[in-house]
Amino acid sequence: MSYKIVIDSCGELLDEWKKDPRFESVALTLSVGGENIIDDENFDQASFLKKVADCPECPKSACPSPERYMRAFDCDADHVYAVTLSAELSGSYNSAVLGKSLLQEENPGKQIYVFNSKSASVGQSLIAMKIQECEESGYSFEKVIETVEAYIADQHTFFVLDNLETLRKNGRLGKVKALVASALKIKPVMGSTDEGAICQLDQARGMNKALVKMAQNIVDKTKDSENKILAISHCNCRERAVLLKNALEERMPVKHIVILDTAGVSSMYANDGGVIVAV
């Protein structure tokens, strides 16, 4: 059976997916100082980060329309899946569900399923990898859904950012009760709740110590690590991501670790120097 995986642009694409017609990225729109930037293959991270640094206003994002999702779902594939960033953080999931309903009004038999990642960035990438693995193992549509939903329930996302202002000003830190003053150079270690909201897991003085704390949190929360693929995304700090990769490999056995650059939405929220991990 043929399949297609649609990922909103908060999720990072593997290089091989960018040339594979079975994968499609549906772009969110970023807004900086009144300028709208489409988060597609033409996104320029360096230019975007400069615009954000130069602009006194907080950047914002807008999710894709249901009609855009409907177009992505309208294809010849037998099985169509969407992976959206957490419904707790964006309207992208609801938009995709509505796009599915619109297409199924015209084509009632079309098999489409929308996964709420309850994550973001490389969390979405790992979910897409799991869908691909299930499909290429010959699973039925229903079995893919069951397996991937169980995978999502077991997944954890972690991140450490140099700057939390974009998340805070966009209301994404609602459940984080205490963020200490940046003047003290305290870096919170953040994570995802079971529902896909953001929580604070730990904190440390300085980025390097925060990364060490994050690595320990990852080790503590990851069961059967030798059978799992771990993904790291970074915003303009590959050396930091590689150091984290090496630290994790020293602390636990892992099947494989993927390192990716943040795309537009992830760059906006991670900001320059941010690192995100999903497993």
Tab-separated table of C-alpha atoms in Angstrom:
chain	number	residue	atom	x	y	z
A	1	MET	CA	0.000	0.000	0.000
A	2	SER	CA	1.226	3.516	-0.794
A	3	TYR	CA	1.488	6.198	1.871
A	4	LYS	CA	2.128	9.895	2.377
A	5	ILE	CA	3.307	11.727	5.500
A	6	VAL	CA	2.451	15.404	5.918
A	7	ILE	CA	4.403	17.313	8.574
A	8	ASP	CA	3.792	20.908	9.565
A	9	SER	CA	6.919	23.025	9.242
A	10	CYS	CA	7.691	23.010	12.956
A	11	GLY	CA	8.967	19.478	12.329
A	12	GLU	CA	12.422	19.155	10.804
A	13	LEU	CA	12.709	17.073	7.617
A	14	LEU	CA	15.495	14.564	7.043
A	15	ASP	CA	17.499	15.373	3.904
A	16	GLU	CA	16.196	12.289	2.102
A	17	TRP	CA	12.589	13.287	2.808
A	18	LYS	CA	13.019	16.617	1.023
A	19	LYS	CA	13.352	14.768	-2.297
A	20	ASP	CA	10.758	12.085	-1.536
A	21	PRO	CA	7.205	12.750	-2.836
A	22	ARG	CA	5.820	10.649	0.021
A	23	PHE	CA	6.728	13.477	2.395
A	24	GLU	CA	5.346	16.996	2.371
A	25	SER	CA	5.984	19.919	4.680
A	26	VAL	CA	3.020	22.240	5.216
A	27	ALA	CA	4.322	25.710	6.045
A	28	LEU	CA	3.416	27.896	8.967
A	29	THR	CA	3.836	31.644	8.508
A	30	LEU	CA	6.230	33.640	10.677
A	31	SER	CA	5.738	37.332	11.359
A	32	VAL	CA	8.593	39.661	12.365
A	33	GLY	CA	8.065	43.402	12.569
A	34	GLY	CA	5.115	43.287	10.191
A	35	GLU	CA	6.920	41.131	7.627
A	36	ASN	CA	5.453	37.703	6.868
A	37	ILE	CA	7.911	34.886	6.182
A	38	ILE	CA	6.752	31.544	4.820
A	39	ASP	CA	8.452	28.665	6.627
A	40	ASP	CA	9.215	26.620	3.527
A	41	GLU	CA	12.304	25.352	1.705
A	42	ASN	CA	13.391	28.959	1.066
A	43	PHE	CA	13.609	29.800	4.778
A	44	ASP	CA	16.912	31.532	5.569
A	45	GLN	CA	17.757	30.928	9.223
A	46	ALA	CA	20.602	33.462	9.456
A	47	SER	CA	18.513	36.235	7.913
A	48	PHE	CA	15.548	35.358	10.118
A	49	LEU	CA	17.581	35.394	13.342
A	50	LYS	CA	18.987	38.819	12.414
A	51	LYS	CA	15.482	40.168	11.806
A	52	VAL	CA	14.368	38.825	15.198
A	53	ALA	CA	17.412	40.331	16.956
A	54	ASP	CA	16.847	43.721	15.300
A	55	CYS	CA	13.099	43.862	15.932
A	56	PRO	CA	11.775	45.150	19.300
A	57	GLU	CA	8.510	43.247	18.786
A	58	CYS	CA	8.139	39.566	19.539
A	59	PRO	CA	7.930	37.315	16.450
A	60	LYS	CA	4.740	35.314	15.987
A	61	SER	CA	3.589	32.320	13.985
A	62	ALA	CA	0.329	31.425	12.228
A	63	CYS	CA	-0.719	27.854	11.509
A	64	PRO	CA	-1.591	26.541	8.027
A	65	SER	CA	-5.210	26.826	6.898
A	66	PRO	CA	-7.508	23.779	6.744
A	67	GLU	CA	-7.606	24.257	2.958
A	68	ARG	CA	-3.807	23.964	2.801
A	69	TYR	CA	-3.951	20.683	4.694
A	70	MET	CA	-6.815	19.534	2.476
A	71	ARG	CA	-4.619	20.059	-0.616
A	72	ALA	CA	-1.792	18.095	0.987
A	73	PHE	CA	-4.141	15.209	1.807
A	74	ASP	CA	-5.656	15.151	-1.696
A	75	CYS	CA	-3.283	12.656	-3.302
A	76	ASP	CA	-3.139	9.152	-4.760
A	77	ALA	CA	-1.648	7.539	-1.629
A	78	ASP	CA	-3.745	4.837	0.035
A	79	HIS	CA	-2.784	5.943	3.547
A	80	VAL	CA	-2.240	9.597	4.483
A	81	TYR	CA	-0.856	10.723	7.823
A	82	ALA	CA	-0.272	14.183	9.280
A	83	VAL	CA	2.069	15.009	12.155
A	84	THR	CA	1.427	18.397	13.750
A	85	LEU	CA	3.073	20.227	16.579
A	86	SER	CA	1.383	19.879	19.946
A	87	ALA	CA	-2.255	20.963	20.077
A	88	GLU	CA	-1.353	22.627	23.399
A	89	LEU	CA	1.001	24.981	21.560
A	90	SER	CA	-0.647	25.669	18.193
A	91	GLY	CA	-3.839	25.491	16.174
A	92	SER	CA	-2.080	23.392	13.536
A	93	TYR	CA	-3.599	20.118	14.799
A	94	ASN	CA	-7.152	21.450	14.723
A	95	SER	CA	-6.543	22.926	11.282
A	96	ALA	CA	-5.312	19.566	9.987
A	97	VAL	CA	-8.318	17.745	11.475
A	98	LEU	CA	-10.639	20.188	9.738
A	99	GLY	CA	-8.711	19.765	6.466
A	100	LYS	CA	-9.195	16.016	6.792
A	101	SER	CA	-12.940	16.466	7.309
A	102	LEU	CA	-13.206	18.759	4.292
A	103	LEU	CA	-11.501	16.228	2.015
A	104	GLN	CA	-13.483	13.287	3.365
A	105	GLU	CA	-16.722	15.125	2.592
A	106	GLU	CA	-15.683	14.872	-1.057
A	107	ASN	CA	-13.953	11.490	-0.742
A	108	PRO	CA	-15.534	9.578	2.181
A	109	GLY	CA	-13.354	6.507	1.768
A	110	LYS	CA	-10.028	8.344	1.969
A	111	GLN	CA	-7.900	7.003	4.823
A	112	ILE	CA	-6.371	9.977	6.637
A	113	TYR	CA	-5.158	10.210	10.218
A	114	VAL	CA	-3.844	13.277	12.051
A	115	PHE	CA	-1.343	12.694	14.841
A	116	ASN	CA	-1.108	15.291	17.603
A	117	SER	CA	2.618	14.950	18.286
A	118	LYS	CA	2.271	16.422	21.802
A	119	SER	CA	5.757	17.618	20.947
A	120	ALA	CA	7.436	19.852	18.363
A	121	SER	CA	10.522	20.052	16.160
A	122	VAL	CA	12.470	16.766	16.149
A	123	GLY	CA	9.737	15.132	18.220
A	124	GLN	CA	7.627	15.373	15.077
A	125	SER	CA	10.534	14.112	12.963
A	126	LEU	CA	10.842	10.960	15.078
A	127	ILE	CA	7.100	10.338	14.824
A	128	ALA	CA	7.299	10.588	11.029
A	129	MET	CA	10.212	8.142	11.088
A	130	LYS	CA	8.073	5.740	13.127
A	131	ILE	CA	5.204	6.011	10.646
A	132	GLN	CA	7.606	5.299	7.785
A	133	GLU	CA	9.032	2.288	9.629
A	134	CYS	CA	5.548	0.864	10.259
A	135	GLU	CA	4.399	1.402	6.681
A	136	GLU	CA	7.506	-0.184	5.216
A	137	SER	CA	7.018	-3.145	7.555
A	138	GLY	CA	3.643	-3.722	5.897
A	139	TYR	CA	1.421	-2.707	8.816
A	140	SER	CA	-2.264	-2.069	8.169
A	141	PHE	CA	-3.548	1.515	8.435
A	142	GLU	CA	-5.120	0.717	11.815
A	143	LYS	CA	-1.953	-0.988	13.088
A	144	VAL	CA	0.186	2.004	12.090
A	145	ILE	CA	-2.120	4.323	14.026
A	146	GLU	CA	-2.122	2.092	17.113
A	147	THR	CA	1.661	1.652	17.080
A	148	VAL	CA	2.470	5.323	16.493
A	149	GLU	CA	0.004	6.579	19.120
A	150	ALA	CA	1.709	4.265	21.645
A	151	TYR	CA	5.074	5.651	20.499
A	152	ILE	CA	3.853	9.228	21.057
A	153	ALA	CA	2.618	8.346	24.546
A	154	ASP	CA	6.113	7.084	25.403
A	155	GLN	CA	8.034	9.959	23.811
A	156	HIS	CA	9.759	12.753	25.743
A	157	THR	CA	10.965	16.154	24.533
A	158	PHE	CA	13.593	18.291	26.273
A	159	PHE	CA	15.174	21.656	25.527
A	160	VAL	CA	17.508	24.316	26.809
A	161	LEU	CA	17.346	27.811	25.318
A	162	ASP	CA	19.573	30.842	25.655
A	163	ASN	CA	16.479	33.045	25.521
A	164	LEU	CA	12.928	32.186	26.631
A	165	GLU	CA	11.373	35.544	25.736
A	166	THR	CA	9.668	34.402	22.514
A	167	LEU	CA	8.012	31.482	24.288
A	168	ARG	CA	7.009	33.666	27.219
A	169	LYS	CA	5.597	36.554	25.176
A	170	ASN	CA	3.631	34.168	22.963
A	171	GLY	CA	1.997	32.582	25.998
A	172	ARG	CA	3.665	29.179	25.635
A	173	LEU	CA	4.980	29.046	29.206
A	174	GLY	CA	1.628	29.041	30.987
A	175	LYS	CA	2.460	26.077	33.240
A	176	VAL	CA	5.980	27.195	34.077
A	177	LYS	CA	5.589	28.877	37.462
A	178	ALA	CA	9.107	30.066	38.209
A	179	LEU	CA	11.666	31.308	35.694
A	180	VAL	CA	14.609	32.902	37.461
A	181	ALA	CA	16.219	36.156	36.395
A	182	SER	CA	18.376	35.970	33.282
A	183	ALA	CA	20.831	38.336	34.982
A	184	LEU	CA	21.933	35.365	37.092
A	185	LYS	CA	22.588	33.367	33.905
A	186	ILE	CA	20.311	30.614	35.143
A	187	LYS	CA	19.165	28.370	32.294
A	188	PRO	CA	16.013	26.320	32.886
A	189	VAL	CA	15.926	22.768	31.544
A	190	MET	CA	12.526	22.444	29.921
A	191	GLY	CA	10.428	19.483	28.873
A	192	SER	CA	7.016	18.399	27.655
A	193	THR	CA	4.093	17.220	29.750
A	194	ASP	CA	2.042	14.147	28.815
A	195	GLU	CA	-0.507	16.531	27.269
A	196	GLY	CA	2.112	18.326	25.179
A	197	ALA	CA	2.440	21.533	27.207
A	198	ILE	CA	5.782	22.923	28.423
A	199	CYS	CA	7.138	22.329	31.917
A	200	GLN	CA	10.353	23.116	33.753
A	201	LEU	CA	12.401	20.064	34.740
A	202	ASP	CA	15.529	21.561	36.230
A	203	GLN	CA	17.870	24.540	36.062
A	204	ALA	CA	21.551	25.361	36.173
A	205	ARG	CA	23.846	28.359	36.063
A	206	GLY	CA	25.172	28.694	32.538
A	207	MET	CA	24.381	26.872	29.318
A	208	ASN	CA	26.994	24.113	29.634
A	209	LYS	CA	25.806	23.063	33.087
A	210	ALA	CA	22.202	23.198	31.877
A	211	LEU	CA	23.066	20.868	28.997
A	212	VAL	CA	24.634	18.432	31.478
A	213	LYS	CA	21.469	18.556	33.585
A	214	MET	CA	19.349	18.008	30.482
A	215	ALA	CA	21.470	15.019	29.493
A	216	GLN	CA	20.909	13.487	32.929
A	217	ASN	CA	17.153	14.093	32.673
A	218	ILE	CA	17.154	12.366	29.290
A	219	VAL	CA	19.027	9.356	30.696
A	220	ASP	CA	16.688	9.142	33.698
A	221	LYS	CA	13.516	9.243	31.582
A	222	THR	CA	14.593	6.999	28.698
A	223	LYS	CA	13.814	3.312	29.088
A	224	ASP	CA	15.188	0.667	26.693
A	225	SER	CA	17.458	3.337	25.197
A	226	GLU	CA	19.447	0.788	23.187
A	227	ASN	CA	16.366	0.238	21.019
A	228	LYS	CA	15.549	3.910	20.484
A	229	ILE	CA	16.476	6.595	17.999
A	230	LEU	CA	17.199	9.968	19.572
A	231	ALA	CA	17.057	13.278	17.684
A	232	ILE	CA	18.694	16.619	18.426
A	233	SER	CA	17.872	19.882	16.690
A	234	HIS	CA	19.839	23.062	17.186
A	235	CYS	CA	19.461	26.686	16.237
A	236	ASN	CA	22.769	27.929	14.855
A	237	CYS	CA	24.912	25.931	17.313
A	238	ARG	CA	25.934	22.612	15.775
A	239	GLU	CA	28.998	22.318	18.040
A	240	ARG	CA	26.712	22.429	21.075
A	241	ALA	CA	24.502	19.707	19.565
A	242	VAL	CA	27.520	17.493	18.835
A	243	LEU	CA	28.804	17.915	22.405
A	244	LEU	CA	25.392	16.905	23.702
A	245	LYS	CA	25.318	13.890	21.362
A	246	ASN	CA	28.701	12.752	22.653
A	247	ALA	CA	27.629	13.256	26.276
A	248	LEU	CA	24.493	11.175	25.768
A	249	GLU	CA	26.388	8.373	24.034
A	250	GLU	CA	28.764	8.229	27.013
A	251	ARG	CA	25.852	7.928	29.441
A	252	MET	CA	23.569	5.415	27.735
A	253	PRO	CA	23.393	3.031	24.787
A	254	VAL	CA	21.345	4.442	21.888
A	255	LYS	CA	20.348	2.831	18.597
A	256	HIS	CA	21.089	6.025	16.653
A	257	ILE	CA	21.267	9.797	17.152
A	258	VAL	CA	20.167	12.227	14.422
A	259	ILE	CA	21.236	15.898	14.425
A	260	LEU	CA	19.174	18.415	12.438
A	261	ASP	CA	19.067	22.199	12.022
A	262	THR	CA	15.924	23.885	13.283
A	263	ALA	CA	13.546	25.025	10.565
A	264	GLY	CA	11.633	28.299	10.786
A	265	VAL	CA	9.100	27.764	13.570
A	266	SER	CA	11.592	25.890	15.731
A	267	SER	CA	14.179	28.621	15.103
A	268	MET	CA	11.675	31.242	16.203
A	269	TYR	CA	10.972	29.560	19.531
A	270	ALA	CA	14.397	28.017	20.193
A	271	ASN	CA	16.085	31.294	19.255
A	272	ASP	CA	19.806	31.582	18.536
A	273	GLY	CA	21.685	28.909	20.505
A	274	GLY	CA	18.740	26.740	21.528
A	275	VAL	CA	18.944	22.938	21.601
A	276	ILE	CA	15.999	20.520	21.468
A	277	VAL	CA	16.085	16.762	22.102
A	278	ALA	CA	13.399	14.132	21.539
A	279	VAL	CA	13.515	10.429	22.309
